[in-house]
Amino acid sequence: MRGDRLISILLLLQTHGQMTAKQLAERLEVSERTIYRDMEALSGTGIPIMAERGTNGGWSLLENYQTKLTGLKEIEIHSLLVSPAIQVLEDLGLSHTSEDARNKLIASLPSIYRENAKDVWNRIHIDTSSWRKPKEKMAVFDVTKQAIWKDTKLNILYQRADGEVMEYLVAPLGLVAKGENWYLVASKENGKVRNYRITRIQEAAPVSETFTRPKQFSLAQYWRDSTKAFVQKLPSYEVNILVTASILPRLQFSGRFVRIIEIGNSEKDGWIPVTLSFDTEEEAKGYILGFADQIKVRKPKELHHKILKMAATTVAFYQSDR
């Protein structure tokens, strides 16, 4: 296991140029102390490992040093050949290029691996698109891609969640596909890195000014940290309810705005206690009312009264519309 990890460290440094102990520890799922021991071991074997101290420091290989560790294990070959999300490749204009590259990779493999590698395509396929949601048009997508490759700043008109349209001058650092949605990751003039949903960018125009990418910036690590921070800041409205056994399977396939916290044991009268979490009270009211007499609210009590009032208002509305 340690031998594999040492090889992984060499390949990571060769690929990324410089990485901190923290970054290596997170990628390899070990402690920073383990990384320090591994670095000592690599240095002891004559590998030219360079350590740079300070906030922008990290570990790197001596300039122009290249490892010759090119052998691939069968499981590593499989990981390269698993079908990527076709929709994502089509958005990027890479679907045909990806297939050609995989064909070339298979052709270069030893015959002992070739047939098994080809069979990966027929056993695993990844489709990230939803069943019915129409694909949103992304008029600025191509402009954004070009700016990212050329390190060109962009002037964008962006519609925020509250509907207000703002103008920003940004340095585009990368694109991230989350489900069916694309996000531009870019830094503003104050240096802060933010996410911009592509479909909310109304206009995007490159300017003549270029920028230098932050040396230590990792798009994957930034997105993981950003996602974690976003989830932690989400509002939470928790409710305790009783449900009939017939709708329990439907609760377990709930939408994005409701999460099941706990499912209890069935009570004597057949009702099952469940704890749900919503983002807001409004989402809870609409969701619970949609199940009519198959859900009863226990807590909070005020939610019980509000749903009762909503139900009475709905009945009165339809009675008056006869």
Short mmCIF file of C-alpha atoms in Angstrom, two decimals:
data_model
loop_
_atom_site.label_atom_id
_atom_site.label_comp_id
_atom_site.label_asym_id
_atom_site.label_seq_id
_atom_site.Cartn_x
_atom_site.Cartn_y
_atom_site.Cartn_z
CA MET A 1 0.00 0.00 0.00
CA ARG A 2 2.77 2.46 0.88
CA GLY A 3 4.60 1.71 -2.35
CA ASP A 4 1.48 2.55 -4.35
CA ARG A 5 1.07 5.76 -2.36
CA LEU A 6 4.67 6.85 -3.04
CA ILE A 7 4.14 6.30 -6.75
CA SER A 8 0.90 8.29 -6.56
CA ILE A 9 2.75 11.18 -4.87
CA LEU A 10 5.35 11.24 -7.63
CA LEU A 11 2.71 11.25 -10.36
CA LEU A 12 0.69 13.98 -8.61
CA LEU A 13 3.74 16.22 -8.26
CA GLN A 14 4.72 15.56 -11.84
CA THR A 15 1.21 16.50 -12.99
CA HIS A 16 0.51 19.51 -10.75
CA GLY A 17 4.01 20.90 -10.31
CA GLN A 18 3.63 21.82 -6.65
CA MET A 19 1.29 20.62 -3.90
CA THR A 20 1.05 21.19 -0.18
CA ALA A 21 1.09 18.42 2.42
CA LYS A 22 -2.58 19.17 3.08
CA GLN A 23 -3.52 18.81 -0.59
CA LEU A 24 -1.62 15.53 -0.91
CA ALA A 25 -3.15 14.19 2.31
CA GLU A 26 -6.67 14.97 1.08
CA ARG A 27 -6.07 13.40 -2.34
CA LEU A 28 -4.54 10.23 -0.88
CA GLU A 29 -6.85 10.09 2.20
CA VAL A 30 -4.05 9.95 4.76
CA SER A 31 -2.78 12.30 7.47
CA GLU A 32 -0.34 15.14 6.80
CA ARG A 33 2.10 13.41 9.16
CA THR A 34 2.03 10.38 6.85
CA ILE A 35 2.78 12.63 3.86
CA TYR A 36 5.82 14.08 5.65
CA ARG A 37 7.11 10.55 6.33
CA ASP A 38 6.51 9.61 2.70
CA MET A 39 8.47 12.65 1.53
CA GLU A 40 11.42 11.63 3.70
CA ALA A 41 11.25 8.14 2.21
CA LEU A 42 11.22 9.49 -1.36
CA SER A 43 14.14 11.82 -0.64
CA GLY A 44 16.05 8.90 0.89
CA THR A 45 15.79 6.96 -2.37
CA GLY A 46 17.36 9.80 -4.36
CA ILE A 47 14.17 11.33 -5.77
CA PRO A 48 14.83 15.12 -6.09
CA ILE A 49 12.00 16.40 -3.85
CA MET A 50 12.04 20.16 -3.25
CA ALA A 51 10.31 21.78 -0.24
CA GLU A 52 9.32 25.45 -0.29
CA ARG A 53 8.23 27.08 2.97
CA GLY A 54 5.68 29.86 3.44
CA THR A 55 2.01 30.42 2.61
CA ASN A 56 2.59 29.76 -1.10
CA GLY A 57 4.98 26.89 -0.49
CA GLY A 58 4.67 23.16 -0.92
CA TRP A 59 6.41 20.10 -2.32
CA SER A 60 7.63 19.79 -5.89
CA LEU A 61 10.05 17.80 -8.02
CA LEU A 62 13.30 19.24 -9.30
CA GLU A 63 12.63 21.07 -12.56
CA ASN A 64 12.62 18.80 -15.65
CA TYR A 65 12.63 15.65 -13.52
CA GLN A 66 10.31 13.00 -15.00
CA THR A 67 9.42 9.62 -13.56
CA LYS A 68 9.35 6.60 -15.85
CA LEU A 69 6.49 4.89 -14.00
CA THR A 70 4.21 4.34 -17.00
CA GLY A 71 2.81 0.89 -16.19
CA LEU A 72 -0.96 0.76 -15.70
CA LYS A 73 -2.84 -1.75 -13.56
CA GLU A 74 -5.97 -3.34 -15.04
CA ILE A 75 -8.25 -1.51 -12.57
CA GLU A 76 -6.57 1.80 -13.56
CA ILE A 77 -7.26 1.05 -17.21
CA HIS A 78 -10.92 0.46 -16.34
CA SER A 79 -11.12 3.82 -14.58
CA LEU A 80 -9.89 5.55 -17.75
CA LEU A 81 -12.42 3.79 -19.95
CA VAL A 82 -15.62 4.24 -17.93
CA SER A 83 -17.99 6.22 -20.13
CA PRO A 84 -18.03 9.89 -19.09
CA ALA A 85 -21.26 11.88 -18.96
CA ILE A 86 -22.19 12.18 -22.64
CA GLN A 87 -24.20 15.37 -22.14
CA VAL A 88 -21.23 17.08 -20.52
CA LEU A 89 -18.94 16.08 -23.40
CA GLU A 90 -21.49 17.30 -25.95
CA ASP A 91 -21.74 20.68 -24.18
CA LEU A 92 -17.95 20.96 -24.42
CA GLY A 93 -17.87 19.73 -28.02
CA LEU A 94 -15.72 16.76 -27.04
CA SER A 95 -17.99 13.73 -27.53
CA HIS A 96 -16.35 12.47 -30.74
CA THR A 97 -12.86 13.38 -29.53
CA SER A 98 -13.38 11.39 -26.33
CA GLU A 99 -14.46 8.28 -28.21
CA ASP A 100 -11.50 8.53 -30.59
CA ALA A 101 -9.10 8.92 -27.65
CA ARG A 102 -10.51 5.84 -25.91
CA ASN A 103 -10.19 3.81 -29.13
CA LYS A 104 -6.54 4.85 -29.40
CA LEU A 105 -5.94 3.97 -25.75
CA ILE A 106 -7.43 0.49 -26.26
CA ALA A 107 -5.34 -0.06 -29.39
CA SER A 108 -2.16 0.77 -27.41
CA LEU A 109 -2.87 -1.74 -24.62
CA PRO A 110 -1.29 -5.17 -24.35
CA SER A 111 -3.56 -7.85 -25.81
CA ILE A 112 -4.07 -9.41 -22.36
CA TYR A 113 -5.99 -6.26 -21.28
CA ARG A 114 -7.56 -5.19 -24.58
CA GLU A 115 -10.76 -7.27 -24.62
CA ASN A 116 -11.57 -6.62 -20.96
CA ALA A 117 -11.01 -2.90 -21.48
CA LYS A 118 -13.37 -2.78 -24.46
CA ASP A 119 -16.01 -4.56 -22.42
CA VAL A 120 -16.06 -1.70 -19.88
CA TRP A 121 -18.10 0.38 -22.38
CA ASN A 122 -20.81 -2.29 -22.49
CA ARG A 123 -21.11 -2.63 -18.71
CA ILE A 124 -21.10 0.95 -17.39
CA HIS A 125 -22.76 4.00 -18.97
CA ILE A 126 -23.25 7.36 -17.23
CA ASP A 127 -26.21 9.60 -18.12
CA THR A 128 -26.56 12.73 -15.98
CA SER A 129 -29.58 14.17 -17.83
CA SER A 130 -33.06 14.13 -16.25
CA TRP A 131 -36.07 12.43 -17.80
CA ARG A 132 -38.12 15.42 -18.89
CA LYS A 133 -36.30 18.65 -18.15
CA PRO A 134 -35.60 20.49 -21.43
CA LYS A 135 -32.01 21.48 -22.01
CA GLU A 136 -31.47 25.16 -21.23
CA LYS A 137 -29.86 27.24 -23.93
CA MET A 138 -26.45 28.63 -23.00
CA ALA A 139 -25.73 31.44 -25.45
CA VAL A 140 -22.62 32.59 -23.58
CA PHE A 141 -21.13 29.11 -23.09
CA ASP A 142 -18.75 29.18 -26.06
CA VAL A 143 -17.53 32.70 -25.21
CA THR A 144 -16.84 31.57 -21.64
CA LYS A 145 -14.93 28.46 -22.77
CA GLN A 146 -12.67 30.49 -25.06
CA ALA A 147 -11.91 33.01 -22.30
CA ILE A 148 -10.94 30.20 -19.91
CA TRP A 149 -8.47 28.67 -22.37
CA LYS A 150 -6.96 32.05 -23.28
CA ASP A 151 -6.85 33.50 -19.72
CA THR A 152 -8.88 36.49 -20.93
CA LYS A 153 -11.03 38.53 -18.56
CA LEU A 154 -14.77 38.67 -19.16
CA ASN A 155 -17.32 41.42 -18.73
CA ILE A 156 -20.57 39.72 -17.74
CA LEU A 157 -24.15 40.74 -17.01
CA TYR A 158 -25.38 38.35 -14.31
CA GLN A 159 -28.89 37.89 -12.96
CA ARG A 160 -28.74 37.13 -9.25
CA ALA A 161 -31.20 34.86 -7.45
CA ASP A 162 -33.27 37.89 -6.39
CA GLY A 163 -33.69 38.93 -10.04
CA GLU A 164 -31.33 41.92 -9.96
CA VAL A 165 -28.93 42.13 -12.91
CA MET A 166 -25.35 43.10 -12.05
CA GLU A 167 -22.29 43.81 -14.19
CA TYR A 168 -18.99 42.20 -13.21
CA LEU A 169 -15.47 42.10 -14.61
CA VAL A 170 -14.18 38.61 -13.83
CA ALA A 171 -11.17 36.39 -14.45
CA PRO A 172 -12.60 32.99 -15.54
CA LEU A 173 -10.81 30.11 -13.82
CA GLY A 174 -12.88 27.12 -14.89
CA LEU A 175 -16.20 25.47 -15.65
CA VAL A 176 -17.96 22.95 -13.40
CA ALA A 177 -20.84 20.68 -14.42
CA LYS A 178 -23.24 19.98 -11.53
CA GLY A 179 -25.96 17.63 -12.70
CA GLU A 180 -27.32 19.30 -15.85
CA ASN A 181 -26.16 22.76 -14.86
CA TRP A 182 -22.88 24.47 -15.72
CA TYR A 183 -21.19 26.96 -13.41
CA LEU A 184 -18.44 29.45 -14.18
CA VAL A 185 -15.85 29.71 -11.41
CA ALA A 186 -14.20 33.12 -11.61
CA SER A 187 -12.38 35.68 -9.47
CA LYS A 188 -13.62 39.25 -9.16
CA GLU A 189 -11.46 42.35 -9.11
CA ASN A 190 -11.12 42.06 -5.32
CA GLY A 191 -9.62 38.59 -5.74
CA LYS A 192 -12.58 36.69 -4.30
CA VAL A 193 -13.54 33.55 -6.20
CA ARG A 194 -17.27 33.06 -6.86
CA ASN A 195 -19.61 30.73 -8.76
CA TYR A 196 -21.87 31.97 -11.57
CA ARG A 197 -24.59 29.77 -13.03
CA ILE A 198 -24.11 29.87 -16.80
CA THR A 199 -27.84 30.16 -17.58
CA ARG A 200 -28.01 33.33 -15.47
CA ILE A 201 -25.23 35.05 -17.43
CA GLN A 202 -27.20 37.23 -19.84
CA GLU A 203 -24.18 38.60 -21.68
CA ALA A 204 -20.48 37.78 -21.73
CA ALA A 205 -17.86 39.74 -23.65
CA PRO A 206 -14.09 39.19 -23.57
CA VAL A 207 -11.94 42.24 -22.90
CA SER A 208 -8.41 42.90 -24.11
CA GLU A 209 -7.00 42.38 -20.61
CA THR A 210 -5.51 38.98 -19.72
CA PHE A 211 -4.76 37.63 -16.25
CA THR A 212 -2.39 35.22 -14.52
CA ARG A 213 -4.00 32.17 -12.96
CA PRO A 214 -3.28 31.67 -9.23
CA LYS A 215 -0.42 29.18 -9.02
CA GLN A 216 -1.92 27.12 -6.20
CA PHE A 217 -5.55 27.21 -7.42
CA SER A 218 -7.19 23.76 -7.76
CA LEU A 219 -10.62 23.84 -9.42
CA ALA A 220 -11.65 20.45 -7.99
CA GLN A 221 -10.59 21.35 -4.45
CA TYR A 222 -12.23 24.77 -4.65
CA TRP A 223 -15.51 23.21 -5.80
CA ARG A 224 -15.47 20.65 -2.99
CA ASP A 225 -14.89 23.39 -0.42
CA SER A 226 -17.48 25.66 -2.02
CA THR A 227 -20.11 22.92 -2.10
CA LYS A 228 -19.48 22.00 1.53
CA ALA A 229 -19.80 25.65 2.61
CA PHE A 230 -23.00 26.07 0.57
CA VAL A 231 -24.66 23.00 2.12
CA GLN A 232 -23.72 24.13 5.63
CA LYS A 233 -25.36 27.52 5.03
CA LEU A 234 -28.64 26.10 3.68
CA PRO A 235 -31.66 26.98 5.83
CA SER A 236 -33.35 24.10 7.64
CA TYR A 237 -36.96 23.68 8.76
CA GLU A 238 -37.52 20.36 10.55
CA VAL A 239 -40.96 18.75 11.04
CA ASN A 240 -42.21 15.62 12.81
CA ILE A 241 -45.06 13.88 11.02
CA LEU A 242 -47.03 10.64 10.93
CA VAL A 243 -47.50 8.93 7.56
CA THR A 244 -49.45 5.97 6.21
CA ALA A 245 -47.47 2.93 5.14
CA SER A 246 -48.73 3.32 1.55
CA ILE A 247 -46.85 6.59 0.94
CA LEU A 248 -43.61 5.71 2.72
CA PRO A 249 -41.91 4.51 -0.50
CA ARG A 250 -42.84 7.82 -2.16
CA LEU A 251 -41.20 9.79 0.66
CA GLN A 252 -37.96 7.93 0.02
CA PHE A 253 -37.94 9.29 -3.54
CA SER A 254 -38.50 12.86 -2.42
CA GLY A 255 -37.44 15.92 -4.36
CA ARG A 256 -34.39 18.08 -3.72
CA PHE A 257 -36.10 20.39 -1.19
CA VAL A 258 -37.02 17.71 1.34
CA ARG A 259 -34.71 15.34 3.19
CA ILE A 260 -35.63 12.37 5.36
CA ILE A 261 -33.91 12.63 8.74
CA GLU A 262 -35.41 9.61 10.50
CA ILE A 263 -38.09 6.94 9.99
CA GLY A 264 -39.49 5.36 13.16
CA ASN A 265 -41.28 2.08 13.83
CA SER A 266 -44.93 1.67 12.95
CA GLU A 267 -47.27 2.56 15.81
CA LYS A 268 -50.26 0.46 16.95
CA ASP A 269 -52.73 2.34 14.76
CA GLY A 270 -50.53 1.81 11.68
CA TRP A 271 -49.15 5.34 11.42
CA ILE A 272 -45.37 5.65 10.98
CA PRO A 273 -43.42 8.53 12.60
CA VAL A 274 -41.06 10.36 10.24
CA THR A 275 -38.82 13.40 10.66
CA LEU A 276 -38.34 15.55 7.56
CA SER A 277 -36.18 18.60 6.89
CA PHE A 278 -37.12 21.34 4.42
CA ASP A 279 -35.35 24.51 3.41
CA THR A 280 -38.33 26.69 4.35
CA GLU A 281 -41.73 26.54 6.04
CA GLU A 282 -43.44 27.36 2.73
CA GLU A 283 -41.93 24.27 1.10
CA ALA A 284 -43.06 22.14 4.05
CA LYS A 285 -46.66 23.41 3.85
CA GLY A 286 -47.01 22.76 0.12
CA TYR A 287 -45.36 19.36 0.30
CA ILE A 288 -47.39 18.05 3.26
CA LEU A 289 -50.72 19.41 1.98
CA GLY A 290 -50.11 17.56 -1.29
CA PHE A 291 -50.47 14.21 0.54
CA ALA A 292 -53.92 15.19 1.92
CA ASP A 293 -55.09 12.74 4.63
CA GLN A 294 -52.00 10.50 4.40
CA ILE A 295 -49.79 12.78 6.53
CA LYS A 296 -50.46 14.21 10.00
CA VAL A 297 -48.25 16.95 11.47
CA ARG A 298 -47.06 16.47 15.05
CA LYS A 299 -44.53 19.27 15.38
CA PRO A 300 -44.29 22.17 15.14
CA LYS A 301 -47.85 22.84 16.28
CA GLU A 302 -48.08 26.13 14.38
CA LEU A 303 -47.43 24.25 11.14
CA HIS A 304 -50.44 22.02 11.90
CA HIS A 305 -52.68 25.09 12.21
CA LYS A 306 -51.27 26.75 9.08
CA ILE A 307 -51.86 23.66 6.94
CA LEU A 308 -55.41 23.39 8.30
CA LYS A 309 -56.00 27.02 7.29
CA MET A 310 -54.52 26.40 3.82
CA ALA A 311 -56.78 23.36 3.33
CA ALA A 312 -59.88 25.35 4.39
CA THR A 313 -58.95 28.18 2.02
CA THR A 314 -58.48 25.73 -0.84
CA VAL A 315 -61.86 24.08 -0.22
CA ALA A 316 -63.60 27.48 -0.04
CA PHE A 317 -61.92 28.58 -3.27
CA TYR A 318 -63.08 25.59 -5.28
CA GLN A 319 -66.59 25.69 -3.78
CA SER A 320 -66.97 29.32 -4.84
CA ASP A 321 -65.78 28.50 -8.36
CA ARG A 322 -68.61 26.08 -9.17
#
